[in-house]
Amino acid sequence: MKGAGNETVICPGSYDPVTNGHLDTIARVARIFKHVVVGVVDRPVRKQQTLFNAEERREFLEEATKDMENVTVEVFDTLLVEFARKHGATVMVKGLRAISDFEYEFEMNQLNRKLDPEIESFYLMSSPKYSFLSSSGVKEMAEFGGDAGDLVPKRVADMLKERYRR
Ligand code: PNS
């Protein structure tokens, strides 16, 4: 199976909401693979309710990646390996920021590997300027009235302001 099946790659996540760090990862992945499917999970992850529903999160990503021709965005609510199989992808890519991401990703990797050993997970080290940027940090900042305008796409920053104004 040398070299087979790696034209489409999955970039999965909660994207609640998408940050400039996510977009940097997606853009870098899009330069390497022919087709990138960004998978937005529509289930609570680690029992956390999301701030934005899956359709909102998908729309933010759609808008932010509209100039990346080989990137599509899709919501999924299945196992990640099933989502990858559905797209004929044998590779999934996740961004890795600080060491704090490692333990969780290592566990996920082992579960995914057990579910489907044919599907590999690749990890892309985040660009230094995004090493400490997270969706939860951005939400906390916005909740307390901080301006997240430099950290997320403009539409997301506007929606964060609106959501937390209530
Ligand atoms: O952005 P996140 O929160 O790190 O993304 C987590 C995500 C969506 C990649 C992960 O929760 C996931 O894959 N969920 C789907 C269910 C699944 O397949 N879990 C892993 C094996 S049990």
XYZ file of N, CA and C and ligand atoms in Angstrom:
520
model
N 0.849 -1.203 0.000
C 0.000 0.000 0.000
C 0.881 1.250 0.000
N 2.038 1.140 -0.643
C 2.983 2.248 -0.583
C 2.388 3.550 -1.118
N 2.383 4.577 -0.277
C 1.928 5.892 -0.728
C 0.445 5.992 -1.019
N -0.307 4.938 -0.717
C -1.716 4.954 -1.103
C -2.569 5.766 -0.152
N -3.569 6.409 -0.719
C -4.649 6.952 0.104
C -4.352 8.209 0.888
N -3.262 8.908 0.589
C -3.003 10.078 1.427
C -3.253 11.401 0.713
N -4.184 11.389 -0.205
C -4.473 12.635 -0.900
C -5.436 13.498 -0.110
N -6.312 12.846 0.627
C -7.261 13.582 1.461
C -6.865 13.420 2.908
N -6.883 14.513 3.630
C -6.499 14.484 5.024
C -7.605 15.136 5.854
N -7.750 14.656 7.087
C -8.782 15.202 7.971
C -8.113 16.086 9.036
N -8.663 17.258 9.256
C -8.230 18.115 10.377
C -9.417 18.225 11.337
N -9.463 17.364 12.347
C -10.644 17.340 13.210
C -10.510 18.266 14.409
N -11.645 18.649 14.966
C -11.577 19.465 16.179
C -12.943 19.922 16.635
N -12.950 20.596 17.779
C -14.190 21.192 18.281
C -14.384 22.572 17.649
N -13.289 23.274 17.456
C -13.326 24.606 16.840
C -14.390 25.497 17.486
N -14.331 25.596 18.795
C -15.373 26.351 19.531
C -14.781 27.591 20.198
N -14.467 28.636 19.480
C -14.537 28.803 18.032
C -13.163 28.614 17.413
N -13.153 28.670 16.055
C -11.884 28.591 15.336
C -11.007 29.789 15.728
N -9.721 29.550 15.886
C -8.766 30.631 16.200
C -7.799 30.794 15.018
N -7.010 31.855 15.090
C -5.994 32.051 14.039
C -4.949 30.938 14.080
N -4.785 30.326 15.228
C -3.856 29.192 15.340
C -4.376 27.990 14.553
N -5.675 27.693 14.686
C -6.264 26.612 13.887
C -6.085 26.898 12.393
N -6.340 28.148 12.021
C -6.286 28.503 10.589
C -4.868 28.386 10.045
N -3.898 28.712 10.902
C -2.497 28.568 10.499
C -2.196 27.085 10.232
N -2.655 26.229 11.120
C -2.435 24.785 10.938
C -3.116 24.304 9.654
N -4.380 24.686 9.476
C -5.131 24.227 8.295
C -4.433 24.690 7.008
N -3.990 25.947 6.999
C -3.320 26.474 5.790
C -2.026 25.705 5.512
N -1.298 25.383 6.557
C -0.036 24.644 6.351
C -0.324 23.232 5.834
N -1.361 22.610 6.406
C -1.724 21.258 5.955
C -2.181 21.305 4.494
N -2.911 22.367 4.146
C -3.443 22.492 2.781
C -2.340 22.659 1.744
N -1.153 23.070 2.193
C -0.033 23.196 1.250
C 0.623 21.840 0.978
N 0.315 20.869 1.823
C 0.975 19.569 1.693
C 0.069 18.516 1.040
N -1.210 18.526 1.452
C -2.147 17.516 0.940
C -3.048 18.114 -0.149
N -3.564 17.231 -0.974
C -4.405 17.709 -2.084
C -5.740 18.246 -1.602
N -6.313 17.557 -0.618
C -7.648 17.956 -0.161
C -7.718 17.839 1.362
N -8.126 18.927 1.993
C -8.234 18.938 3.455
C -9.712 18.998 3.835
N -10.145 18.031 4.631
C -11.513 18.087 5.151
C -11.416 18.467 6.628
N -11.925 19.650 6.937
C -11.946 20.084 8.337
C -13.206 19.503 8.956
N -13.032 18.675 9.975
C -14.170 18.005 10.616
C -14.518 18.682 11.927
N -15.745 19.183 12.010
C -16.203 19.877 13.218
C -17.074 18.903 14.003
N -16.645 18.549 15.185
C -17.387 17.523 15.922
C -18.674 18.098 16.516
N -19.759 17.343 16.371
C -21.051 17.814 16.866
C -21.486 16.991 18.094
N -20.584 16.825 19.000
C -20.878 16.140 20.263
C -20.041 16.820 21.326
N -20.506 16.849 22.584
C -19.646 17.435 23.620
C -18.341 16.646 23.733
N -17.217 17.355 23.800
C -15.913 16.710 23.954
C -15.469 16.916 25.394
N -15.029 15.874 26.033
C -14.650 15.922 27.458
C -15.768 16.550 28.291
N -16.999 16.199 27.938
C -18.207 16.637 28.653
C -18.406 18.147 28.658
N -17.698 18.855 27.820
C -17.837 20.309 27.764
C -18.915 20.695 26.758
N -19.886 21.485 27.215
C -20.851 22.034 26.267
C -20.157 23.121 25.456
N -20.537 23.240 24.199
C -19.880 24.261 23.386
C -20.613 25.603 23.520
N -19.879 26.681 23.243
C -20.497 28.013 23.248
C -21.290 28.210 21.959
N -20.713 27.754 20.853
C -21.372 27.891 19.554
C -21.838 26.514 19.089
N -23.017 26.475 18.451
C -23.464 25.163 17.971
C -22.655 24.756 16.730
N -22.811 23.513 16.325
C -21.949 22.971 15.267
C -22.111 23.751 13.962
N -23.319 24.165 13.665
C -23.557 24.903 12.422
C -22.851 26.261 12.451
N -22.886 26.925 13.619
C -22.178 28.205 13.740
C -20.676 27.990 13.584
N -20.180 26.951 14.245
C -18.735 26.678 14.170
C -18.323 26.350 12.741
N -19.189 25.593 12.048
C -18.899 25.252 10.646
C -18.873 26.523 9.780
N -19.854 27.406 10.012
C -19.916 28.638 9.217
C -18.687 29.521 9.434
N -18.245 29.632 10.675
C -17.036 30.433 10.950
C -15.857 29.892 10.131
N -15.729 28.571 10.137
C -14.607 27.947 9.426
C -14.751 28.116 7.916
N -15.960 27.937 7.457
C -16.256 28.064 6.025
C -15.827 29.453 5.539
N -16.248 30.447 6.282
C -15.930 31.839 5.923
C -14.407 32.080 5.974
N -13.788 31.569 7.026
C -12.358 31.831 7.225
C -11.470 31.076 6.238
N -11.996 30.006 5.659
C -11.160 29.213 4.729
C -11.626 29.373 3.277
N -12.473 30.373 3.036
C -13.080 30.455 1.693
C -12.044 30.654 0.572
N -10.876 31.208 0.919
C -9.854 31.389 -0.121
C -8.903 30.196 -0.226
N -9.097 29.215 0.616
C -8.246 28.014 0.525
C -9.011 26.997 -0.327
N -8.610 26.906 -1.593
C -9.436 26.166 -2.553
C -9.575 24.668 -2.279
N -8.572 24.084 -1.650
C -8.621 22.629 -1.434
C -9.095 22.263 -0.023
N -9.772 23.215 0.637
C -10.257 22.945 2.003
C -11.783 22.929 2.012
N -12.355 21.869 2.583
C -13.804 21.855 2.789
C -14.072 21.633 4.272
N -15.246 22.028 4.703
C -15.584 21.949 6.128
C -16.859 21.128 6.276
N -16.842 20.225 7.229
C -17.997 19.351 7.414
C -18.201 19.031 8.893
N -19.453 18.954 9.293
C -19.766 18.562 10.668
C -19.832 17.037 10.731
N -19.359 16.451 11.830
C -19.522 14.999 11.995
C -19.913 14.678 13.431
N -20.620 13.551 13.593
C -20.996 13.157 14.956
C -20.750 11.670 15.175
N -19.774 11.154 14.423
C -19.411 9.736 14.527
C -18.021 9.643 15.149
N -17.526 8.419 15.219
C -16.115 8.264 15.571
C -15.284 8.958 14.491
N -14.174 9.520 14.922
C -13.297 10.209 13.972
C -12.787 9.261 12.877
N -12.444 8.037 13.269
C -11.929 7.100 12.255
C -13.012 6.776 11.211
N -14.270 6.760 11.638
C -15.358 6.525 10.669
C -15.457 7.697 9.696
N -15.322 8.898 10.269
C -15.374 10.106 9.434
C -14.222 10.077 8.412
N -13.056 9.682 8.884
C -11.896 9.596 7.980
C -12.152 8.553 6.887
N -12.669 7.401 7.296
C -12.932 6.332 6.309
C -13.939 6.796 5.260
N -14.972 7.513 5.742
C -16.005 8.019 4.827
C -15.385 8.869 3.708
N -14.296 9.558 4.048
C -13.643 10.419 3.052
C -12.466 9.740 2.367
N -12.271 8.471 2.666
C -11.155 7.751 2.060
C -9.811 8.272 2.541
N -9.793 8.884 3.730
C -8.548 9.458 4.257
C -7.847 8.447 5.172
N -6.543 8.338 5.023
C -5.793 7.467 5.917
C -4.897 8.291 6.850
N -5.016 9.590 6.743
C -4.224 10.466 7.614
C -5.129 11.531 8.248
N -4.903 11.750 9.544
C -5.572 12.848 10.232
C -4.457 13.720 10.805
N -4.642 15.025 10.773
C -3.610 15.924 11.299
C -4.181 16.773 12.418
N -3.415 16.879 13.501
C -3.791 17.784 14.586
C -2.614 18.706 14.887
N -2.939 19.912 15.290
C -1.880 20.827 15.692
C -1.492 20.540 17.134
N -0.214 20.656 17.418
C 0.259 20.484 18.802
C 0.856 21.794 19.265
N 0.374 22.286 20.385
C 0.913 23.543 20.900
C 1.949 23.218 21.977
N 1.678 23.615 23.178
C 2.651 23.374 24.237
C 2.588 21.901 24.664
N 3.443 21.541 25.595
C 3.512 20.154 26.079
C 2.163 19.705 26.631
N 1.387 20.662 27.120
C 0.089 20.339 27.715
C -0.831 19.586 26.751
N -0.673 19.761 25.461
C -1.512 19.039 24.500
C -1.113 17.574 24.380
N 0.128 17.308 24.717
C 0.701 16.025 24.340
C -0.016 14.828 24.969
N -0.266 14.929 26.271
C -0.832 13.770 26.975
C -2.199 13.382 26.414
N -3.030 14.400 26.226
C -4.363 14.151 25.688
C -4.280 13.562 24.274
N -3.436 14.154 23.460
C -3.323 13.673 22.078
C -2.743 12.259 22.022
N -1.863 11.978 22.951
C -1.262 10.645 22.998
C -2.345 9.597 23.292
N -3.214 9.925 24.230
C -4.312 9.009 24.574
C -5.254 8.835 23.379
N -5.647 9.969 22.779
C -6.546 9.909 21.611
C -5.921 9.075 20.494
N -4.621 9.278 20.318
C -3.911 8.550 19.273
C -4.021 7.048 19.489
N -3.871 6.640 20.740
C -3.899 5.206 21.009
C -5.298 4.630 20.827
N -6.306 5.416 21.214
C -7.681 4.954 21.014
C -7.990 4.853 19.520
N -7.617 5.876 18.800
C -7.885 5.859 17.353
C -7.133 4.724 16.660
N -5.915 4.511 17.101
C -5.103 3.439 16.519
C -5.742 2.073 16.769
N -6.320 1.920 17.969
C -6.980 0.664 18.311
C -8.234 0.475 17.451
N -8.936 1.587 17.226
C -10.166 1.511 16.433
C -9.880 1.228 14.960
N -8.788 1.808 14.456
C -8.427 1.570 13.056
C -6.931 1.787 12.851
N -6.176 0.707 12.901
C -4.716 0.824 12.788
C -4.253 1.317 11.415
N -5.157 1.302 10.435
C -4.778 1.757 9.081
C -4.726 3.279 8.977
N -5.323 3.948 9.955
C -5.374 5.412 9.877
C -4.315 6.016 10.798
N -3.460 6.827 10.212
C -2.366 7.427 10.977
C -2.735 8.845 11.418
N -2.256 9.227 12.594
C -2.404 10.613 13.040
C -1.053 11.301 12.920
N -1.048 12.445 12.284
C 0.155 13.274 12.186
C -0.053 14.499 13.071
N 1.051 15.009 13.608
C 0.960 16.180 14.496
C 1.859 17.271 13.971
N 1.267 18.441 13.818
C 2.022 19.571 13.302
C 2.284 20.525 14.461
N 3.560 20.811 14.699
C 3.881 21.751 15.781
C 3.338 23.128 15.423
N 2.698 23.760 16.384
C 2.103 25.067 16.090
C 3.209 26.089 15.814
N 2.871 27.092 15.031
C 3.808 28.188 14.813
C 4.011 28.885 16.152
N 5.240 29.363 16.444
C 5.522 29.927 17.767
C 4.506 30.971 18.215
N 4.050 31.805 17.281
C 3.145 32.869 17.727
C 1.781 32.350 18.186
N 1.486 31.091 17.883
C 0.197 30.534 18.306
C 0.331 29.451 19.378
N 1.507 29.329 19.938
C 1.761 28.227 20.874
C 0.858 28.224 22.099
N 0.401 29.403 22.481
C -0.424 29.451 23.686
C -1.822 29.970 23.395
N -2.226 29.849 22.151
C -3.559 30.322 21.780
C -4.542 29.151 21.787
N -5.615 29.290 22.562
C -6.618 28.225 22.603
C -8.017 28.824 22.533
N -8.964 28.028 22.073
C -10.363 28.489 22.031
C -10.839 28.827 23.430
N -10.465 28.020 24.421
C -10.962 28.319 25.785
C -10.372 29.627 26.309
N -9.089 29.888 26.008
C -8.481 31.154 26.432
C -9.202 32.338 25.798
N -9.498 32.189 24.509
C -10.177 33.261 23.781
C -11.571 33.506 24.379
N -12.266 32.423 24.719
C -13.618 32.574 25.286
C -13.563 33.270 26.640
N -12.578 32.877 27.441
C -12.465 33.510 28.762
C -12.178 35.006 28.614
N -11.281 35.305 27.704
C -10.939 36.708 27.455
C -12.194 37.494 27.061
N -12.953 36.935 26.127
C -14.153 37.627 25.652
C -15.200 37.738 26.758
N -15.300 36.711 27.565
C -16.303 36.705 28.638
C -16.069 37.855 29.619
N -14.790 38.164 29.810
C -14.461 39.227 30.761
C -14.250 40.577 30.059
N -14.713 40.650 28.825
C -14.716 41.938 28.129
C -13.447 42.265 27.365
N -12.506 41.319 27.276
C -11.269 41.567 26.516
C -11.548 41.483 25.018
N -10.679 42.129 24.240
C -10.862 42.128 22.789
C -10.015 41.025 22.158
N -10.688 40.041 21.579
C -9.976 38.897 20.994
C -9.719 39.106 19.506
N -9.859 40.347 19.053
C -9.777 40.664 17.622
C -8.514 40.199 16.910
N -7.395 40.135 17.624
C -6.133 39.711 16.980
C -5.981 38.197 16.921
N -6.842 37.506 17.644
C -6.621 36.074 17.854
C -7.554 35.177 17.045
N -8.641 35.763 16.578
C -9.655 34.989 15.840
C -10.107 35.810 14.628
N -10.765 35.161 13.649
C -11.302 35.941 12.529
C -12.300 36.997 13.033
N -12.463 38.069 12.260
C -13.283 39.197 12.709
C -14.716 38.775 13.059
N -15.277 37.949 12.197
C -16.670 37.525 12.451
C -16.789 36.786 13.786
N -15.783 35.993 14.099
C -15.796 35.254 15.368
C -15.684 36.238 16.529
N -14.787 37.224 16.397
C -14.620 38.222 17.464
C -15.942 38.955 17.694
N -16.627 39.309 16.610
C -17.921 40.006 16.734
C -18.950 39.118 17.433
N -18.985 37.863 17.043
C -19.969 36.936 17.634
C -19.669 36.662 19.110
N -18.372 36.645 19.442
C -18.003 36.448 20.856
C -18.519 37.623 21.683
N -18.315 38.816 21.145
C -18.790 40.024 21.846
C -20.291 39.936 22.045
N -20.975 39.560 20.988
C -22.447 39.498 21.061
C -22.904 38.432 22.065
N -22.272 37.290 22.024
C -22.672 36.177 22.905
C -22.486 36.521 24.370
N -21.413 37.243 24.656
C -21.114 37.536 26.065
C -21.720 38.844 26.549
N -22.324 39.594 25.620
C -22.971 40.842 26.041
C -24.193 40.545 26.890
N -24.841 39.383 26.576
C -26.083 39.033 27.275
C -25.848 38.770 28.747
O -10.398 20.309 19.256
P -10.453 19.086 20.121
O -11.446 19.277 21.250
O -9.111 18.657 20.605
O -11.007 17.916 19.162
C -11.296 16.657 19.702
C -11.762 15.680 18.611
C -12.970 16.223 17.870
C -10.652 15.445 17.617
C -12.113 14.339 19.335
O -12.911 14.598 20.431
C -12.839 13.331 18.441
O -12.224 12.778 17.584
N -14.150 13.099 18.699
C -14.957 12.129 17.950
C -15.100 10.812 18.747
C -13.825 9.998 18.621
O -13.572 9.404 17.600
N -12.957 10.029 19.673
C -11.634 9.431 19.671
C -11.577 7.946 19.892
S -12.586 7.296 21.166
